[in-house]
């Protein structure tokens, strides 16, 4: 069960018809379990409050979750006749993302028994992660208004402590119009789902999308291997596959088109692409000496006057972080183009 950060009683809604992914309130058989998860969260938070009270937060006004106040702020009614508790009311108004229509989903191409085998990361979690990343592209921001919700709880992540109430309280205490935010989230999800469905015209399209969704999932390690993976995806999407395997010149010509950093002129964008191509190749061959030279070259050109805090990261890892963030931005731009205008992207690829 994957819970998202918007709330309220909703009708089950299919986001992507061709993937069968949709959103709904939790099924009845999950309500009790979700209440137990929230109880666990409250107990953990209560324990943390005691610890914080003995330390640096002892003068801060910290308190555990006031469930009655949360329900009141959300303007949800508690049925006295049904003896519903505040926890049950909250659980019933959570919004979950799941594969609601597996029978008509392209996911059957991978496994005709179920959409998410029990020992794998669930597809809905990878899907919502993917949508969150591509909405950060320049065109995605305009189209989706930064209203793709994110996951606040996954029943698959056994080692993670529940934070359902934490995100719910933060949402209620924010300056956002609660009801309007929920409507915008629904609208953005339906919109991105329709774009994905337009992209999915044949089996090959599904396999490409599935490969990208899996590759982009939950990679928080900003290091050499992140660069290698992202550069491989970029090359897969913009380099002519009918060529001789050499990317010299072609990458320098195409990658800068997706660098939206206005502070970088044409020459710097080409230099960035060249360094990324060389860095990817040296990482692939384990040439650590050449990698260090390329990292220094990158710092000298793209990180002038950068404030390095070596109590947080080494200079090498600050460099990796900076590169990875820029490459992720490029990949988001390319993937957005893929799902919204794949013919134009293909024309560029074969140019």
Short mmCIF file of C-alpha atoms in Angstrom, two decimals:
data_model
loop_
_atom_site.label_atom_id
_atom_site.label_comp_id
_atom_site.label_asym_id
_atom_site.label_seq_id
_atom_site.Cartn_x
_atom_site.Cartn_y
_atom_site.Cartn_z
CA UNK A 1 0.00 0.00 0.00
CA UNK A 2 1.42 3.36 -1.12
CA UNK A 3 -0.08 6.43 0.57
CA UNK A 4 0.21 9.88 -1.04
CA UNK A 5 0.33 13.35 0.49
CA UNK A 6 -3.17 14.44 -0.37
CA UNK A 7 -6.31 13.56 1.49
CA UNK A 8 -10.07 13.27 1.45
CA UNK A 9 -12.87 11.03 0.27
CA UNK A 10 -12.42 10.41 -3.47
CA UNK A 11 -13.89 8.25 -6.20
CA UNK A 12 -11.49 5.57 -7.51
CA UNK A 13 -9.77 7.20 -10.49
CA UNK A 14 -7.57 5.62 -13.16
CA UNK A 15 -4.48 7.74 -13.84
CA UNK A 16 -3.02 5.73 -16.70
CA UNK A 17 -5.41 3.43 -18.53
CA UNK A 18 -2.64 1.56 -20.33
CA UNK A 19 -0.71 0.87 -17.14
CA UNK A 20 -3.84 0.39 -15.03
CA UNK A 21 -2.48 2.69 -12.32
CA UNK A 22 -5.03 4.62 -10.30
CA UNK A 23 -5.80 6.26 -6.97
CA UNK A 24 -8.47 5.55 -4.38
CA UNK A 25 -9.08 5.58 -0.67
CA UNK A 26 -7.61 2.51 1.06
CA UNK A 27 -9.62 -0.71 0.75
CA UNK A 28 -11.58 -1.71 3.87
CA UNK A 29 -9.17 -4.54 4.71
CA UNK A 30 -6.30 -2.01 4.98
CA UNK A 31 -8.03 0.43 7.36
CA UNK A 32 -7.16 -1.46 10.56
CA UNK A 33 -3.55 -1.95 9.50
CA UNK A 34 -3.13 1.73 8.69
CA UNK A 35 -4.48 2.65 12.12
CA UNK A 36 -1.86 0.35 13.68
CA UNK A 37 0.84 2.06 11.61
CA UNK A 38 -0.28 5.48 12.83
CA UNK A 39 -0.36 4.26 16.42
CA UNK A 40 3.22 3.07 16.00
CA UNK A 41 4.14 6.50 14.64
CA UNK A 42 2.59 8.19 17.67
CA UNK A 43 4.45 5.92 20.08
CA UNK A 44 7.78 6.52 18.35
CA UNK A 45 7.16 10.27 18.28
CA UNK A 46 6.20 10.28 21.97
CA UNK A 47 9.48 8.51 22.76
CA UNK A 48 11.40 11.05 20.67
CA UNK A 49 9.71 13.93 22.50
CA UNK A 50 11.01 12.57 25.80
CA UNK A 51 14.53 12.36 24.38
CA UNK A 52 14.40 15.81 22.80
CA UNK A 53 13.05 17.22 26.07
CA UNK A 54 16.26 16.17 27.81
CA UNK A 55 18.47 17.71 25.14
CA UNK A 56 18.59 20.81 22.99
CA UNK A 57 14.81 21.01 22.47
CA UNK A 58 13.89 21.04 26.16
CA UNK A 59 12.60 24.63 25.99
CA UNK A 60 10.71 24.09 22.73
CA UNK A 61 6.95 23.63 22.70
CA UNK A 62 6.78 20.20 21.11
CA UNK A 63 3.76 17.96 21.52
CA UNK A 64 2.43 14.68 20.19
CA UNK A 65 -0.25 14.53 17.51
CA UNK A 66 -3.65 15.91 18.54
CA UNK A 67 -5.90 13.64 16.48
CA UNK A 68 -9.13 15.49 17.29
CA UNK A 69 -7.54 18.78 16.20
CA UNK A 70 -6.25 17.25 12.97
CA UNK A 71 -9.67 15.87 12.05
CA UNK A 72 -11.27 19.22 12.91
CA UNK A 73 -8.81 21.15 10.72
CA UNK A 74 -9.48 18.76 7.85
CA UNK A 75 -13.23 19.37 8.31
CA UNK A 76 -14.04 15.67 8.51
CA UNK A 77 -16.96 14.45 10.58
CA UNK A 78 -16.72 11.65 13.11
CA UNK A 79 -19.77 9.39 13.08
CA UNK A 80 -20.81 8.89 16.70
CA UNK A 81 -23.27 6.22 15.63
CA UNK A 82 -20.54 4.08 14.09
CA UNK A 83 -18.17 4.87 16.97
CA UNK A 84 -15.42 5.74 14.53
CA UNK A 85 -12.19 6.91 16.14
CA UNK A 86 -10.13 9.83 14.85
CA UNK A 87 -7.53 7.35 13.60
CA UNK A 88 -10.15 5.48 11.59
CA UNK A 89 -11.47 8.70 10.09
CA UNK A 90 -7.95 9.69 9.03
CA UNK A 91 -7.25 6.19 7.65
CA UNK A 92 -10.43 6.27 5.55
CA UNK A 93 -9.49 9.67 4.09
CA UNK A 94 -5.98 8.71 3.06
CA UNK A 95 -5.32 8.38 -0.68
CA UNK A 96 -3.48 5.37 -2.05
CA UNK A 97 -1.96 4.69 -5.45
CA UNK A 98 -2.20 1.17 -6.84
CA UNK A 99 -2.68 -0.85 -10.01
CA UNK A 100 -6.49 -0.82 -10.10
CA UNK A 101 -6.92 -2.39 -13.53
CA UNK A 102 -4.29 -5.09 -13.99
CA UNK A 103 -6.37 -6.99 -16.56
CA UNK A 104 -5.93 -4.22 -19.15
CA UNK A 105 -2.42 -3.15 -18.16
CA UNK A 106 0.79 -3.37 -20.16
CA UNK A 107 2.28 -4.71 -16.92
CA UNK A 108 0.93 -8.14 -17.92
CA UNK A 109 3.77 -8.26 -20.44
CA UNK A 110 6.18 -8.61 -17.50
CA UNK A 111 4.15 -10.87 -15.25
CA UNK A 112 0.70 -12.21 -16.07
CA UNK A 113 0.06 -13.18 -12.43
CA UNK A 114 0.42 -9.85 -10.61
CA UNK A 115 1.62 -6.28 -11.12
CA UNK A 116 4.17 -6.26 -8.29
CA UNK A 117 5.81 -9.53 -7.17
CA UNK A 118 6.18 -9.56 -3.39
CA UNK A 119 10.00 -9.45 -3.35
CA UNK A 120 10.19 -6.49 -5.75
CA UNK A 121 9.58 -2.79 -5.21
CA UNK A 122 5.92 -2.19 -6.03
CA UNK A 123 5.28 -0.67 -9.44
CA UNK A 124 3.02 2.14 -8.09
CA UNK A 125 5.86 3.36 -5.85
CA UNK A 126 8.27 3.47 -8.79
CA UNK A 127 5.60 5.09 -10.95
CA UNK A 128 4.89 7.98 -8.54
CA UNK A 129 8.64 8.48 -8.07
CA UNK A 130 8.99 8.74 -11.86
CA UNK A 131 6.15 11.28 -12.10
CA UNK A 132 7.71 13.39 -9.35
CA UNK A 133 11.02 13.53 -11.19
CA UNK A 134 9.74 14.46 -14.63
CA UNK A 135 7.50 17.20 -13.22
CA UNK A 136 10.75 19.01 -12.36
CA UNK A 137 11.53 19.51 -16.05
CA UNK A 138 10.98 23.03 -17.37
CA UNK A 139 7.88 22.05 -19.38
CA UNK A 140 6.67 19.71 -16.64
CA UNK A 141 6.62 22.58 -14.14
CA UNK A 142 4.40 24.60 -16.48
CA UNK A 143 2.09 21.69 -17.27
CA UNK A 144 1.73 20.10 -13.83
CA UNK A 145 2.20 23.14 -11.56
CA UNK A 146 4.33 21.09 -9.14
CA UNK A 147 1.23 19.24 -7.97
CA UNK A 148 2.27 15.62 -8.38
CA UNK A 149 1.93 14.21 -4.84
CA UNK A 150 4.67 12.10 -3.30
CA UNK A 151 4.63 8.92 -1.25
CA UNK A 152 4.37 9.40 2.53
CA UNK A 153 4.11 5.71 3.44
CA UNK A 154 4.87 2.37 1.81
CA UNK A 155 3.92 -0.91 3.42
CA UNK A 156 6.81 -2.47 1.47
CA UNK A 157 9.47 -0.51 3.37
CA UNK A 158 9.69 -2.58 6.54
CA UNK A 159 12.71 -0.70 7.92
CA UNK A 160 11.10 2.73 7.59
CA UNK A 161 9.11 4.17 10.50
CA UNK A 162 5.60 5.38 9.55
CA UNK A 163 5.27 9.13 8.98
CA UNK A 164 1.65 9.34 7.85
CA UNK A 165 0.57 11.76 10.58
CA UNK A 166 3.75 13.79 10.24
CA UNK A 167 3.00 14.67 6.60
CA UNK A 168 -0.73 15.07 7.28
CA UNK A 169 -0.14 17.57 10.09
CA UNK A 170 2.43 19.46 8.02
CA UNK A 171 -0.06 19.76 5.17
CA UNK A 172 -2.80 21.07 7.47
CA UNK A 173 -0.41 23.59 9.07
CA UNK A 174 0.87 24.89 5.74
CA UNK A 175 -0.40 27.99 3.98
CA UNK A 176 -1.87 25.90 1.16
CA UNK A 177 -5.57 25.86 0.43
CA UNK A 178 -6.15 22.25 1.56
CA UNK A 179 -9.15 21.46 -0.65
CA UNK A 180 -7.79 23.25 -3.71
CA UNK A 181 -4.43 21.48 -3.33
CA UNK A 182 -6.20 18.10 -3.41
CA UNK A 183 -8.07 19.03 -6.60
CA UNK A 184 -4.84 20.20 -8.25
CA UNK A 185 -3.08 16.95 -7.29
CA UNK A 186 -5.88 14.92 -8.85
CA UNK A 187 -5.81 17.05 -12.00
CA UNK A 188 -2.03 16.79 -12.40
CA UNK A 189 -2.03 13.02 -11.90
CA UNK A 190 -4.74 12.56 -14.53
CA UNK A 191 -2.88 14.87 -16.91
CA UNK A 192 0.48 13.09 -16.64
CA UNK A 193 -1.32 9.74 -16.92
CA UNK A 194 -2.95 10.84 -20.17
CA UNK A 195 0.45 11.90 -21.55
CA UNK A 196 1.92 8.52 -20.65
CA UNK A 197 -1.01 6.77 -22.35
CA UNK A 198 -0.47 8.85 -25.50
CA UNK A 199 3.16 7.76 -25.48
CA UNK A 200 2.32 4.06 -25.07
CA UNK A 201 1.34 3.08 -28.59
CA UNK A 202 3.09 -0.30 -28.82
CA UNK A 203 4.96 -2.88 -26.74
CA UNK A 204 8.36 -1.36 -27.45
CA UNK A 205 7.18 1.92 -25.92
CA UNK A 206 6.24 0.08 -22.72
CA UNK A 207 9.59 -1.68 -22.43
CA UNK A 208 11.48 1.60 -22.89
CA UNK A 209 9.30 3.36 -20.30
CA UNK A 210 9.55 0.49 -17.83
CA UNK A 211 13.33 0.44 -18.20
CA UNK A 212 13.50 4.18 -17.49
CA UNK A 213 11.09 4.01 -14.52
CA UNK A 214 13.17 1.25 -12.94
CA UNK A 215 16.46 3.03 -13.60
CA UNK A 216 15.27 6.35 -12.18
CA UNK A 217 13.78 4.86 -9.03
CA UNK A 218 15.04 6.02 -5.65
CA UNK A 219 18.69 6.62 -6.54
CA UNK A 220 19.97 8.92 -3.80
CA UNK A 221 23.64 7.96 -4.08
CA UNK A 222 25.24 10.83 -5.94
CA UNK A 223 28.51 9.28 -6.97
CA UNK A 224 30.41 7.98 -10.01
CA UNK A 225 27.93 5.16 -10.56
CA UNK A 226 25.01 7.58 -10.60
CA UNK A 227 26.78 9.52 -13.36
CA UNK A 228 27.40 6.33 -15.31
CA UNK A 229 23.76 5.25 -15.06
CA UNK A 230 22.25 8.62 -15.96
CA UNK A 231 24.65 9.14 -18.86
CA UNK A 232 23.74 5.68 -20.16
CA UNK A 233 20.05 6.64 -20.10
CA UNK A 234 20.77 9.96 -21.82
CA UNK A 235 22.77 8.24 -24.53
CA UNK A 236 20.04 5.63 -24.99
CA UNK A 237 17.50 8.37 -25.66
CA UNK A 238 19.42 10.87 -27.81
CA UNK A 239 22.33 9.06 -29.48
CA UNK A 240 21.72 7.51 -32.91
CA UNK A 241 21.55 3.71 -32.32
CA UNK A 242 22.42 3.03 -35.95
CA UNK A 243 25.81 4.70 -35.56
CA UNK A 244 29.12 3.00 -34.92
CA UNK A 245 28.91 3.31 -31.14
CA UNK A 246 31.05 6.46 -30.99
CA UNK A 247 29.44 9.42 -29.24
CA UNK A 248 32.18 12.00 -29.87
CA UNK A 249 30.65 15.15 -31.33
CA UNK A 250 27.12 13.77 -31.32
CA UNK A 251 26.73 14.06 -27.56
CA UNK A 252 28.32 17.54 -27.58
CA UNK A 253 25.76 18.58 -30.20
CA UNK A 254 22.62 17.09 -28.62
CA UNK A 255 23.01 17.12 -24.84
CA UNK A 256 23.35 20.96 -24.57
CA UNK A 257 19.82 21.28 -26.02
CA UNK A 258 18.48 19.96 -22.72
CA UNK A 259 20.68 22.03 -20.40
CA UNK A 260 18.25 24.67 -19.19
CA UNK A 261 20.67 26.48 -16.86
CA UNK A 262 20.55 30.02 -18.25
CA UNK A 263 23.87 30.86 -16.59
CA UNK A 264 25.67 28.57 -19.02
CA UNK A 265 26.47 29.90 -22.47
CA UNK A 266 26.77 27.77 -25.59
CA UNK A 267 30.50 27.09 -25.17
CA UNK A 268 30.11 26.01 -21.55
CA UNK A 269 27.21 23.71 -22.42
CA UNK A 270 29.33 21.98 -25.06
CA UNK A 271 32.22 21.70 -22.60
CA UNK A 272 29.86 20.20 -20.03
CA UNK A 273 28.72 17.57 -22.53
CA UNK A 274 32.32 16.75 -23.44
CA UNK A 275 33.37 16.33 -19.81
CA UNK A 276 30.32 14.11 -19.14
CA UNK A 277 31.08 11.91 -22.14
CA UNK A 278 34.71 11.47 -21.08
CA UNK A 279 33.78 10.98 -17.42
CA UNK A 280 31.25 8.29 -18.29
CA UNK A 281 33.84 6.41 -20.33
CA UNK A 282 36.55 6.65 -17.65
CA UNK A 283 34.10 5.44 -14.98
CA UNK A 284 33.16 2.50 -17.20
CA UNK A 285 36.83 1.52 -17.50
CA UNK A 286 37.72 2.20 -13.86
CA UNK A 287 40.36 4.77 -14.80
CA UNK A 288 40.42 6.52 -11.41
CA UNK A 289 43.38 8.76 -12.27
CA UNK A 290 41.63 10.16 -15.34
CA UNK A 291 38.41 10.52 -13.33
CA UNK A 292 40.16 12.76 -10.78
CA UNK A 293 41.56 14.94 -13.58
CA UNK A 294 38.11 15.32 -15.12
CA UNK A 295 36.55 16.18 -11.76
CA UNK A 296 39.17 18.89 -11.27
CA UNK A 297 38.55 20.21 -14.77
CA UNK A 298 34.81 20.34 -13.96
CA UNK A 299 35.42 22.23 -10.71
CA UNK A 300 37.71 24.72 -12.42
CA UNK A 301 35.08 25.52 -15.04
CA UNK A 302 31.70 25.01 -13.37
CA UNK A 303 32.27 25.41 -9.62
CA UNK A 304 34.27 28.63 -9.40
CA UNK A 305 33.74 30.37 -6.02
CA UNK A 306 31.78 27.34 -4.79
CA UNK A 307 31.58 27.21 -1.00
CA UNK A 308 32.81 23.73 -0.05
CA UNK A 309 31.86 22.59 3.45
CA UNK A 310 34.22 19.69 4.07
CA UNK A 311 32.48 18.91 7.36
CA UNK A 312 29.56 17.74 5.23
CA UNK A 313 31.23 16.24 2.14
CA UNK A 314 34.69 15.88 0.70
CA UNK A 315 35.51 18.11 -2.26
CA UNK A 316 35.30 15.07 -4.50
CA UNK A 317 31.77 14.28 -3.32
CA UNK A 318 30.70 17.93 -3.59
CA UNK A 319 31.78 17.68 -7.23
CA UNK A 320 29.83 14.47 -7.78
CA UNK A 321 26.77 16.05 -6.15
CA UNK A 322 26.93 19.08 -8.43
CA UNK A 323 27.38 16.96 -11.56
CA UNK A 324 24.64 14.50 -10.64
CA UNK A 325 22.11 17.28 -9.99
CA UNK A 326 22.82 18.79 -13.40
CA UNK A 327 22.63 15.43 -15.16
CA UNK A 328 19.34 14.60 -13.41
CA UNK A 329 17.92 17.88 -14.70
CA UNK A 330 19.01 16.97 -18.24
CA UNK A 331 17.48 13.50 -17.96
CA UNK A 332 14.18 14.93 -16.67
CA UNK A 333 14.03 17.25 -19.70
CA UNK A 334 14.70 14.39 -22.13
CA UNK A 335 12.20 11.98 -20.55
CA UNK A 336 9.52 14.67 -20.50
CA UNK A 337 10.15 15.17 -24.21
CA UNK A 338 9.91 11.40 -24.70
CA UNK A 339 6.43 11.06 -23.20
CA UNK A 340 5.03 14.28 -24.68
CA UNK A 341 6.73 14.50 -28.08
CA UNK A 342 8.48 11.23 -28.85
CA UNK A 343 8.47 11.77 -32.64
CA UNK A 344 10.46 14.99 -32.29
CA UNK A 345 12.86 13.34 -29.85
CA UNK A 346 13.31 10.40 -32.23
CA UNK A 347 14.02 12.81 -35.09
CA UNK A 348 16.75 14.40 -32.97
CA UNK A 349 18.09 10.98 -32.03
CA UNK A 350 18.49 9.90 -35.65
CA UNK A 351 19.70 13.29 -36.87
#
